[in-house]
Short mmCIF file of C-alpha atoms and ligand atoms in Angstrom, two decimals:
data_model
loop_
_atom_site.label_atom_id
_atom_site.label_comp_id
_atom_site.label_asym_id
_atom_site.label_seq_id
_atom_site.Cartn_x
_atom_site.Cartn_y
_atom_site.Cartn_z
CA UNK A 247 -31.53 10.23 3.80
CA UNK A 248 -31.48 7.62 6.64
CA UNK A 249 -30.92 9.56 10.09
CA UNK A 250 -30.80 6.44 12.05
CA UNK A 251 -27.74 5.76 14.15
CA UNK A 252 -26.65 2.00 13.49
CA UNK A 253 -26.60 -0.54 16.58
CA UNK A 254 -25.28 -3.09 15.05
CA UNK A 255 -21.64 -2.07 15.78
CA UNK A 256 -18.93 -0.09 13.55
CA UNK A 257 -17.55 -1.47 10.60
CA UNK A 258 -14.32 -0.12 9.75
CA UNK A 259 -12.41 0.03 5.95
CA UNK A 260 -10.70 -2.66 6.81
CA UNK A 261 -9.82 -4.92 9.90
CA UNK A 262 -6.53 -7.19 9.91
CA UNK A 263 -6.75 -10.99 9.10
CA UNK A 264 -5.46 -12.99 12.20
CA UNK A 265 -5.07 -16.50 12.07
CA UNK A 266 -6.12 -18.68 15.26
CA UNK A 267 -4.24 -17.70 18.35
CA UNK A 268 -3.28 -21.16 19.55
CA UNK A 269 -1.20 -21.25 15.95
CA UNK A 270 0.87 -18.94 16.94
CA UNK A 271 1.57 -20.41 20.33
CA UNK A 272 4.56 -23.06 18.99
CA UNK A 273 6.23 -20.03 17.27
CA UNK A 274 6.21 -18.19 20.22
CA UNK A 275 7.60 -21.32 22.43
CA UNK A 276 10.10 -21.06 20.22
CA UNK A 277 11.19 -17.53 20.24
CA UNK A 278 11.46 -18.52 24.31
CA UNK A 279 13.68 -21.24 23.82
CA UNK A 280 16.19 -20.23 21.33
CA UNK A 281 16.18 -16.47 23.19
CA UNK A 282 16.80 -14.76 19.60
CA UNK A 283 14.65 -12.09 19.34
CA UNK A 284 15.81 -9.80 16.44
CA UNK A 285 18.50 -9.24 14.45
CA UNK A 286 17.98 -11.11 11.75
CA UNK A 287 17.14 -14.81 13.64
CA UNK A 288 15.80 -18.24 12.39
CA UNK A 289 11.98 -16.85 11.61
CA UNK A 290 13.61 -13.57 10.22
CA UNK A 291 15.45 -16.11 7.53
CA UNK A 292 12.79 -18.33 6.99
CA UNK A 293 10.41 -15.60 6.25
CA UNK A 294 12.50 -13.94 3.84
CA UNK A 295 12.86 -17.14 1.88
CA UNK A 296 8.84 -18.12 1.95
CA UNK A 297 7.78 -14.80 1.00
CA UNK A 298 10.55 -15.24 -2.34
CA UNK A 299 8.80 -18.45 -2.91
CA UNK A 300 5.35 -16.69 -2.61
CA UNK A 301 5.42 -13.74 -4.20
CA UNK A 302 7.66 -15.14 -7.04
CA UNK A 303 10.74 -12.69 -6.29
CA UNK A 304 14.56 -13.00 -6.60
CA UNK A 305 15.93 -11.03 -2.71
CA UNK A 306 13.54 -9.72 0.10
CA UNK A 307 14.72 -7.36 2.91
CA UNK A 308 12.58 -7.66 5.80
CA UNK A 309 11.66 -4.09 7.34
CA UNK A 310 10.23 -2.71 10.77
CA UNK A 311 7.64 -1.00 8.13
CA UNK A 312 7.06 0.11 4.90
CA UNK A 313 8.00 3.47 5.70
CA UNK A 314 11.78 2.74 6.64
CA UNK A 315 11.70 0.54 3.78
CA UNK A 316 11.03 3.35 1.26
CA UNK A 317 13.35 5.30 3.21
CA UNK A 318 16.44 2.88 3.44
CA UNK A 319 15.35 2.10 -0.76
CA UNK A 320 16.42 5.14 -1.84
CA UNK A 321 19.72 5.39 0.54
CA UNK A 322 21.04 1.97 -1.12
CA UNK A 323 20.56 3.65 -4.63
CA UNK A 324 21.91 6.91 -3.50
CA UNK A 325 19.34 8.60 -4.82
CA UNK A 326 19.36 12.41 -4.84
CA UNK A 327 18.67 15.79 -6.08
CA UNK A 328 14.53 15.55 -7.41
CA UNK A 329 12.66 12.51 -7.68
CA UNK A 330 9.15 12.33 -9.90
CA UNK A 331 6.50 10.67 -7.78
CA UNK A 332 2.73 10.92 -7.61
CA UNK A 333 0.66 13.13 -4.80
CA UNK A 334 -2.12 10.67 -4.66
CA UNK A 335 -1.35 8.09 -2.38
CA UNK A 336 -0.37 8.18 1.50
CA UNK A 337 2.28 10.89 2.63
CA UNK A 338 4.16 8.04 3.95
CA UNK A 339 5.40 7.76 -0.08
CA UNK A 340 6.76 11.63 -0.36
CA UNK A 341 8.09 11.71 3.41
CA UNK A 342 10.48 9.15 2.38
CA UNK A 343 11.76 11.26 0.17
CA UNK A 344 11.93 14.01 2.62
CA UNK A 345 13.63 12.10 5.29
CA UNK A 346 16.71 11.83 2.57
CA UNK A 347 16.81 15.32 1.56
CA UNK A 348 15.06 15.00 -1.41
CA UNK A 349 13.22 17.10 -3.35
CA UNK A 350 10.09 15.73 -4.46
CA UNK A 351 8.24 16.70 -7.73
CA UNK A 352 4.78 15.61 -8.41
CA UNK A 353 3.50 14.70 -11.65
CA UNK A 354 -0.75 14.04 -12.21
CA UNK A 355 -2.65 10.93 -12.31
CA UNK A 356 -3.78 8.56 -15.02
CA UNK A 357 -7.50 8.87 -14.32
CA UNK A 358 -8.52 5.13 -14.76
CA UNK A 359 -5.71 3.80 -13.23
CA UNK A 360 -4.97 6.10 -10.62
CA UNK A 361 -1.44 6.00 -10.74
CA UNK A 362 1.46 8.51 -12.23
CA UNK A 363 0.18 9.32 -16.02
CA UNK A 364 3.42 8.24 -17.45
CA UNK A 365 2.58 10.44 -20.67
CA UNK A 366 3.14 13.63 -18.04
CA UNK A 367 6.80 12.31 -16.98
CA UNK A 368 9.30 13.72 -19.03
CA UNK A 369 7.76 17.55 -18.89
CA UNK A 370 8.82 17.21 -15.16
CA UNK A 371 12.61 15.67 -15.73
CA UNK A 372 14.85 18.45 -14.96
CA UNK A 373 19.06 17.81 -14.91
CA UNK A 374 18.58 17.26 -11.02
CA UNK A 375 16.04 14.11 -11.45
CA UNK A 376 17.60 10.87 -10.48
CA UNK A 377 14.46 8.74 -9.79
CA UNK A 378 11.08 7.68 -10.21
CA UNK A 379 9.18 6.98 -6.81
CA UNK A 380 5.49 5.24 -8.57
CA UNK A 381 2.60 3.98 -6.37
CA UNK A 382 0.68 1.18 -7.35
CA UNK A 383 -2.24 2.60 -6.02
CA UNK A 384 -4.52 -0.07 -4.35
CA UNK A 385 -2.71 -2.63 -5.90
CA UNK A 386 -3.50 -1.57 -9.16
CA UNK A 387 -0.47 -2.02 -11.29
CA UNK A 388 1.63 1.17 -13.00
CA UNK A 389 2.15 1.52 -16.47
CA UNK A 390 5.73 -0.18 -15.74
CA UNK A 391 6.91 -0.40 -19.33
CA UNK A 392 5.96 3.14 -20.27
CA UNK A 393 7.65 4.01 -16.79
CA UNK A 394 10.54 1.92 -17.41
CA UNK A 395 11.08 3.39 -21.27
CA UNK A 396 11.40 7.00 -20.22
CA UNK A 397 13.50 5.84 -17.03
CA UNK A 398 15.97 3.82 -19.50
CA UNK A 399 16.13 6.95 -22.11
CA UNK A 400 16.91 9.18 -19.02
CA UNK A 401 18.87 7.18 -17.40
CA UNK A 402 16.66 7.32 -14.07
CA UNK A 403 15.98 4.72 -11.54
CA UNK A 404 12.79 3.36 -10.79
CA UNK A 405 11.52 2.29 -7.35
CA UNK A 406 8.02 1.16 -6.98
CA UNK A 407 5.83 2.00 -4.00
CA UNK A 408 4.04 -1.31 -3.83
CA UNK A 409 2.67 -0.86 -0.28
CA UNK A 410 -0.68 -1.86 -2.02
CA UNK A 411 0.65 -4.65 -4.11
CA UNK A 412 1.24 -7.71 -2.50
CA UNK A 413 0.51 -11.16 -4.23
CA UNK A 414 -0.08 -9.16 -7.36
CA UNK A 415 0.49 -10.17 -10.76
CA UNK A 416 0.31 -8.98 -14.43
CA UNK A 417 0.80 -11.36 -17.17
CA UNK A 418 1.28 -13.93 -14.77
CA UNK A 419 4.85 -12.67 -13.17
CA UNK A 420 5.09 -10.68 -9.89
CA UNK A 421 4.35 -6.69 -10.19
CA UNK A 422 7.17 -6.45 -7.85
CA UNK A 423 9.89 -7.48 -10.34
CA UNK A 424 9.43 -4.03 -12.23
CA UNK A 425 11.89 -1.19 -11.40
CA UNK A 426 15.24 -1.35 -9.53
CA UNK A 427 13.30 -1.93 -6.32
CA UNK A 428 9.84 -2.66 -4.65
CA UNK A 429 8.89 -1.87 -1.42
CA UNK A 430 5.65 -3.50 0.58
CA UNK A 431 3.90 -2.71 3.62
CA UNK A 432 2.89 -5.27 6.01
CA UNK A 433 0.82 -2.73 8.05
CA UNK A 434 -2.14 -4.13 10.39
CA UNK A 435 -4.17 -2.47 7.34
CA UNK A 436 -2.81 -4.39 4.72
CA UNK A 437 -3.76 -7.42 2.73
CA UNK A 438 -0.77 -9.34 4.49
CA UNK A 439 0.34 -8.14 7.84
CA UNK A 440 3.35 -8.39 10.60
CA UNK A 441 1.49 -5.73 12.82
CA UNK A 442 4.28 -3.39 11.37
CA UNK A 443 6.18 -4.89 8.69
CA UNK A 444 7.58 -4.32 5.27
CA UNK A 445 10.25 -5.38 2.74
CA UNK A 446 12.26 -4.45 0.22
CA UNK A 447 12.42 -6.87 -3.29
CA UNK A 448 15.43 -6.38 -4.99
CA UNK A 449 16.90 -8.28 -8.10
CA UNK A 450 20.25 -9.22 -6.87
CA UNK A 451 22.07 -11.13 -3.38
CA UNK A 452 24.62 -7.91 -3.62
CA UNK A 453 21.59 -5.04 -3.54
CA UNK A 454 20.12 -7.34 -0.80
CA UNK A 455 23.27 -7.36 1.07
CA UNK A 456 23.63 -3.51 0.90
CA UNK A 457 19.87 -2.72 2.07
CA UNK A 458 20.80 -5.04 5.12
CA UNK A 459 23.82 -3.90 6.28
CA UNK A 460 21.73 -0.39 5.62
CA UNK A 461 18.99 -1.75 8.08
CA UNK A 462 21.22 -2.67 10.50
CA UNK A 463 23.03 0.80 11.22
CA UNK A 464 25.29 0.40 8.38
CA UNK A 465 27.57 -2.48 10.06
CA UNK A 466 29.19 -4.26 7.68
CA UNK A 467 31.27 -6.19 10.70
CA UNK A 468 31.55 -6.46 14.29
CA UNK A 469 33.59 -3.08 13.92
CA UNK A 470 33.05 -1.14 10.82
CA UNK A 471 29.75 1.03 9.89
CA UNK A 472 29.81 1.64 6.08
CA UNK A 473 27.00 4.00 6.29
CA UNK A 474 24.63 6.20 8.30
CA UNK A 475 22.05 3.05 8.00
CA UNK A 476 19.01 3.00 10.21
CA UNK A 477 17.43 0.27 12.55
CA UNK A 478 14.80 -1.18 10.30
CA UNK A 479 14.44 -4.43 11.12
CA UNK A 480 11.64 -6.76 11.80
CA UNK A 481 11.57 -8.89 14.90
CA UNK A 482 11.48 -12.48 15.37
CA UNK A 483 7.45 -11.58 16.39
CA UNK A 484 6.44 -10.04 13.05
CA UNK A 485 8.70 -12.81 11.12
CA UNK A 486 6.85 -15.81 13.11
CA UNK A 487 3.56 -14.00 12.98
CA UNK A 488 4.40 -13.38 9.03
CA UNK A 489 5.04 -16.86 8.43
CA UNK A 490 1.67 -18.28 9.85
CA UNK A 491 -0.21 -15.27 8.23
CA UNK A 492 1.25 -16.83 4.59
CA UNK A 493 -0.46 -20.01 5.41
CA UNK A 494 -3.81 -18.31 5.32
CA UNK A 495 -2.97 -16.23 2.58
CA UNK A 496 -4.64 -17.38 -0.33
CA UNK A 497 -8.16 -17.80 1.28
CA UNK A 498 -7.58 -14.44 2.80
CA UNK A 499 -6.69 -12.99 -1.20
CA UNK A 500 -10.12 -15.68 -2.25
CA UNK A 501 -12.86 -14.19 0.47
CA UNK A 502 -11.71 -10.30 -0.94
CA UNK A 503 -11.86 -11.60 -4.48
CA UNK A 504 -15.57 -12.51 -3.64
CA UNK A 505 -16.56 -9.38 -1.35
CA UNK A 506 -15.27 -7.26 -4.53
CA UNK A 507 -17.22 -9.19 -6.66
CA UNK A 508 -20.37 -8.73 -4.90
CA UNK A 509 -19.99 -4.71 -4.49
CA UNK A 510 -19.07 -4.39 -8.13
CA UNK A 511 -22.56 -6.42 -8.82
CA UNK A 512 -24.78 -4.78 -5.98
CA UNK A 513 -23.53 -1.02 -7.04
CA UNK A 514 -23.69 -1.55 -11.03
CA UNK A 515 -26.85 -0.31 -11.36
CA UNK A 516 -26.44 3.08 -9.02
CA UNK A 517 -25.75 6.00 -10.93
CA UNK A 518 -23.13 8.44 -10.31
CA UNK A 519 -21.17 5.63 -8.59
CA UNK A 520 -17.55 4.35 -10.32
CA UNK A 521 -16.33 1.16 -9.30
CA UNK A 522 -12.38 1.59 -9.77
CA UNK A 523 -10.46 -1.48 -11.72
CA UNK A 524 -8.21 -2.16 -9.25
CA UNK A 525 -6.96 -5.35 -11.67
CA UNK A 526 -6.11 -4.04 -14.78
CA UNK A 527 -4.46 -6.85 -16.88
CA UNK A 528 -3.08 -8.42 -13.53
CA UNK A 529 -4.05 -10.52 -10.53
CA UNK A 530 -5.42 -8.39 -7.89
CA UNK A 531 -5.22 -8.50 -4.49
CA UNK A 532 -8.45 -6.76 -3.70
CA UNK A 533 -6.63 -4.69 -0.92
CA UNK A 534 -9.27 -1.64 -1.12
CA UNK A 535 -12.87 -0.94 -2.68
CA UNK A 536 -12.37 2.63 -4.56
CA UNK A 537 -15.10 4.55 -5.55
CA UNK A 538 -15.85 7.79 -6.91
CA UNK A 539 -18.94 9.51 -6.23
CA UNK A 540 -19.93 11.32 -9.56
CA UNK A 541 -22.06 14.24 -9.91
CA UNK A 542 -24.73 11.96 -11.32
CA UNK A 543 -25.37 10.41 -7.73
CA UNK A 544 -26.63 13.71 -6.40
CA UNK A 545 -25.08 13.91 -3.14
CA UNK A 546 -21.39 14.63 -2.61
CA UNK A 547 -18.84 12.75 -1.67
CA UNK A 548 -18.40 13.76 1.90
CA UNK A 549 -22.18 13.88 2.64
CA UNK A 550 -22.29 10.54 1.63
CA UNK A 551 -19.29 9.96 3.81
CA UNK A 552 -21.12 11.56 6.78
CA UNK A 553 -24.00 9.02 6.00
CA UNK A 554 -21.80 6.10 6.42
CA UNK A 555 -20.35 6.86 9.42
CA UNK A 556 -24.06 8.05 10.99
CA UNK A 557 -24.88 4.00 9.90
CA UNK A 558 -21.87 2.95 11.15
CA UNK A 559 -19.95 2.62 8.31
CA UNK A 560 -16.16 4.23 8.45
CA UNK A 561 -15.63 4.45 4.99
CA UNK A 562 -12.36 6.34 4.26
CA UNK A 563 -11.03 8.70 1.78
CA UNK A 564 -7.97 7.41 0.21
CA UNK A 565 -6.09 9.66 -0.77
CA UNK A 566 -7.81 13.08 0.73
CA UNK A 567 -6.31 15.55 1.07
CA UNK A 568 -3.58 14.89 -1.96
CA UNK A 569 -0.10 15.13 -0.48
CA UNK A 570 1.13 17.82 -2.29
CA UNK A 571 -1.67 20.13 -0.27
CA UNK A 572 0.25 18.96 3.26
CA UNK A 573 2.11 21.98 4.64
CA UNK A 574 5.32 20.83 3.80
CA UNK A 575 4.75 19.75 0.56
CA UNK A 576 2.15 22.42 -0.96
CA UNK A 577 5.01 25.26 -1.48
CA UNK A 578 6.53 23.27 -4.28
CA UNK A 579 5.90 24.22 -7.64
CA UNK A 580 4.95 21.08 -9.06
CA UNK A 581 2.35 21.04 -6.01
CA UNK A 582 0.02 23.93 -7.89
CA UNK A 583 -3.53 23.03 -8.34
CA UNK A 584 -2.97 23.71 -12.42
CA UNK A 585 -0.37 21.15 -12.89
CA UNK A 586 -2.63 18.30 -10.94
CA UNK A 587 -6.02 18.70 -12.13
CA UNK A 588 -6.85 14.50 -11.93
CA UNK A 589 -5.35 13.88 -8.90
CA UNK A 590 -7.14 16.68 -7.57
CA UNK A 591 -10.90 15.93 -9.01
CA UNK A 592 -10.34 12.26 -7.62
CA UNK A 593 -9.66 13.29 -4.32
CA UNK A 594 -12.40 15.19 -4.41
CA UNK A 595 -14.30 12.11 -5.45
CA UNK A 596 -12.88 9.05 -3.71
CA UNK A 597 -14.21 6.75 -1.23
CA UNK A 598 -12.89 3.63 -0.50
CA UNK A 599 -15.73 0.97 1.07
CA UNK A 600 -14.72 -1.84 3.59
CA UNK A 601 -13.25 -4.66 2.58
CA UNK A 602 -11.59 -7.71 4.75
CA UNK A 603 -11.89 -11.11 5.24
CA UNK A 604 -14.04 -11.16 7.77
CA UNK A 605 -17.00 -8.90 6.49
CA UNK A 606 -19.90 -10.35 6.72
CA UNK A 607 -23.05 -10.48 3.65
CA UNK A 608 -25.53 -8.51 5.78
CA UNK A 609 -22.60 -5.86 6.40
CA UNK A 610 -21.26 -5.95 2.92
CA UNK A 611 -25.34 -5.46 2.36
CA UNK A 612 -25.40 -2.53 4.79
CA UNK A 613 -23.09 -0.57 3.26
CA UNK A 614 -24.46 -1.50 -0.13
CA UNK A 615 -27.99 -0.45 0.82
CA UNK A 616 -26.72 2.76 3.21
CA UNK A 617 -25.67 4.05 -0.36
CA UNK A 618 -28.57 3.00 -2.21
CA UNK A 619 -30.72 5.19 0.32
CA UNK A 620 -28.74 8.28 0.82
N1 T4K B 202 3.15 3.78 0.95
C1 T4K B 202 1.82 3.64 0.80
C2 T4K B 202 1.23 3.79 -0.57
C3 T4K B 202 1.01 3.36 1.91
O1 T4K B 202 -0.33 3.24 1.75
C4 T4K B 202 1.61 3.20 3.18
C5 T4K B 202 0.80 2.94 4.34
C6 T4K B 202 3.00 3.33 3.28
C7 T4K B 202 3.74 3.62 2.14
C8 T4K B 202 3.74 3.18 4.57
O2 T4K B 202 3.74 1.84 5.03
P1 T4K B 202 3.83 1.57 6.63
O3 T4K B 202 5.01 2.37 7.17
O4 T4K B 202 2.52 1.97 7.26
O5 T4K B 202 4.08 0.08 6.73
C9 T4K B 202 -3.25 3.39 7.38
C10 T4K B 202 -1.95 2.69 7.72
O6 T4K B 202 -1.40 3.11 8.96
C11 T4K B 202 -0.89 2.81 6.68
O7 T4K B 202 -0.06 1.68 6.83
C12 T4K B 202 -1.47 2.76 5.26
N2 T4K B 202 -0.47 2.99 4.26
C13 T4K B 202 -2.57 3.79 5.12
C14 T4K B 202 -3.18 3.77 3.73
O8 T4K B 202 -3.59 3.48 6.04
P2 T4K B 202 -4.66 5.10 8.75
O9 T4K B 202 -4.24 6.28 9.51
O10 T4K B 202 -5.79 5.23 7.78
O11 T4K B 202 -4.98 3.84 9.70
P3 T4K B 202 -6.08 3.68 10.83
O12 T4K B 202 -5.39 3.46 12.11
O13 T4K B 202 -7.05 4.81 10.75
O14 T4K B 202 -6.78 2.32 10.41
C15 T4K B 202 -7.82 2.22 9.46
C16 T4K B 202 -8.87 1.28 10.02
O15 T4K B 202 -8.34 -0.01 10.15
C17 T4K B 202 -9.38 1.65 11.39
O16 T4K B 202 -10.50 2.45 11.26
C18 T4K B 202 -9.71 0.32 12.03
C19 T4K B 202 -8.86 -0.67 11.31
N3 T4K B 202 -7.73 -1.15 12.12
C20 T4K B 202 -6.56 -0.44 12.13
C21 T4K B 202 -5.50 -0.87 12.88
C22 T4K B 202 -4.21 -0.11 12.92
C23 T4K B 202 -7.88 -2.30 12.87
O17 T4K B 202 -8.98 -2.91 12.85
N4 T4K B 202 -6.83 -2.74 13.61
C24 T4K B 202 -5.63 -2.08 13.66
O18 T4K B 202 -4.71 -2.53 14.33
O19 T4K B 202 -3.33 4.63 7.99
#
């Protein structure tokens, strides 16, 4: 075990993309001039159309973040009673459901793909389920038709998590097209940020119109509030910066392809270490580096956690603790340790390794080698 305290500075999981300041300087000239600075303003617009055209989706609703996005997804479906979501991803997903007085009830993990096992759904429908809330956990897509079968049978709706999922595709279409609605993150973490950001995709100009007017307070006019809506949106800032950000996009989405690539190759050969598919059939964004740290490797998980951060190295442990063992959460019956065996073992397990644009080969080989020697 190497005791040695690095010098040559932290490397974090990840570290946002930023594209050159002085690009961002006519946007903001802009924003000066025209003196709109929110409220759904020129850059707001334009965004919302560019990211359609990007991601390859019908309506976006641009959010404040992902977590009034989730929030305000399930208000414009009127979701209620108990909705069947997975406890391994980040509590942001189950506080949503929270936040509308619902009840959530988690169902285990698929243990390649890390997402809901859709084979465990139906043993947790109950006459009060009205929804599906599934995570495509770092990026990695669900099993949407199996999802969307037992949704269509029960006559549930299905609204994806896709914090993780930008830019992804399976079969060549959009991940985000699956379910009644998607909702993304543009956190500073994520593969494509705002600072703060998210969105809602939704299939149709009426849905769209609904999550806005739910964004904005619930005004539907000068004078009349429909609903209790919530201020969500994004600012003329996190549009502009949005906009510049999708110029850089696919290089950004081309330097993770290749820093996945090279971990996959430089940790094949270590044993009791699991390089997680984040792809499946799809397109992946390479938005995290999951690994689980077998018995086989002979150290566990957190010591070699501890290791890391003694070289430097802030590895993090996506998703640790599981959700359903948060206070608020753990009293629930579907929360028992018996009914979420996978989640919990992969928690127990998982270790997510830097991964951004701007890591650097003799980092990427620091971290590779700071596991090779523990
Ligand atoms: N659903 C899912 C499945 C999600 O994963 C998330 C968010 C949401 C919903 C909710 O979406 P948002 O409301 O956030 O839009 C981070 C993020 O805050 C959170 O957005 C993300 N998921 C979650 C997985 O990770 P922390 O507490 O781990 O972030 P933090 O501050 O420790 O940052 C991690 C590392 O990133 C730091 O060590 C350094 C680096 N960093 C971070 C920030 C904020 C930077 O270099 N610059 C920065 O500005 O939660």
């Amino acid at each position: 075990m190497d005791e040695k305290i690095s010098t040559d500075g932290p490397i974090f999981v990840t570290q946002p993309f930023l594209p050159p300041l002085e690009e961002f300087v006519p946007y903001l000239d802009e924003i000066w001039k025209k003196k709109i600075l929110t409220n759904g303003g020129p850059f707001h617009q334009q965004l919302e159309r560019a990211l359609c055209d990007y991601l390859g989706v019908g309506h976006i609703a641009l959010f404040a973040n992902g977590t009034l996005a989730l929030v305000t997804a399930l208000q414009s479906l009127r979701i209620t009673g108990e909705v069947i979501t997975t406890p391994y991803s980040f509590v942001a997903t189950s506080h949503s459901l929270l936040w509308n007085g619902i009840k959530p009830v988690f169902v285990d993990i698929d243990p390649d793909t890390l997402n809901i096992d859709p084979g465990k759904i139906e043993a947790a429908i109950t006459p009060q389920t009205t929804a599906v809330l599934p995570v495509h956990c770092y990026g990695r897509p669900c099993d949407t038709e199996a999802i969307q079968k037992i949704a269509d049978s029960y006559n549930l709706r299905v609204i994806y998590d896709a914090a993780h999922a930008f830019g992804v595709t399976e079969d060549g279409r959009s991940v985000l097209n699956h379910g009644d609605l998607s909702v993304l993150s543009f956190h500073a973490t994520k593969v494509f940020n705002t600072f703060e950001g998210g969105a809602i995709v939704c299939p149709d100009a009426k849905t769209k119109q609904r999550i806005d007017h739910l964004k904005n307070f619930g005004f539907v006019s000068e004078v009349s509030v429909a609903a209790p809506g919530i201020n969500g949106k994004m600012s003329e800032f996190g549009a502009a910066l949005g906009l510049l950000q999708l110029r850089y996009i696919d290089a950004v989405l081309d330097r993770r392809r290749e820093i996945d690539a090279i971990y996959r190759e430089d940790l094949r050969d270590v044993e009791g270490i699991r390089c997680i598919d984040t792809a499946g059939r799809g397109k992946s964004n390479y938005a995290y580096f999951p690994i689980l740290v077998e018995r086989e490797f002979g150290m566990s998980r957190d010591d070699l956690y501890g290791n890391l951060q003694k070289a430097g190295i802030y590895a993090r442990r996506y998703f640790y603790p599981l959700i359903s063992d948060f206070p608020m959460y753990r009293g629930l019956p579907s929360a028992h340790h018996e009914n979420l065996p996978v989640a919990r073992d992969t928690a127990a397990k998982i270790l997510c390794l830097p991964i951004y644009p701007d890591l650097r080969p003799d980092q990427i080989r620091r971290v590779v080698n700071t596991i090779r020697n523990s």
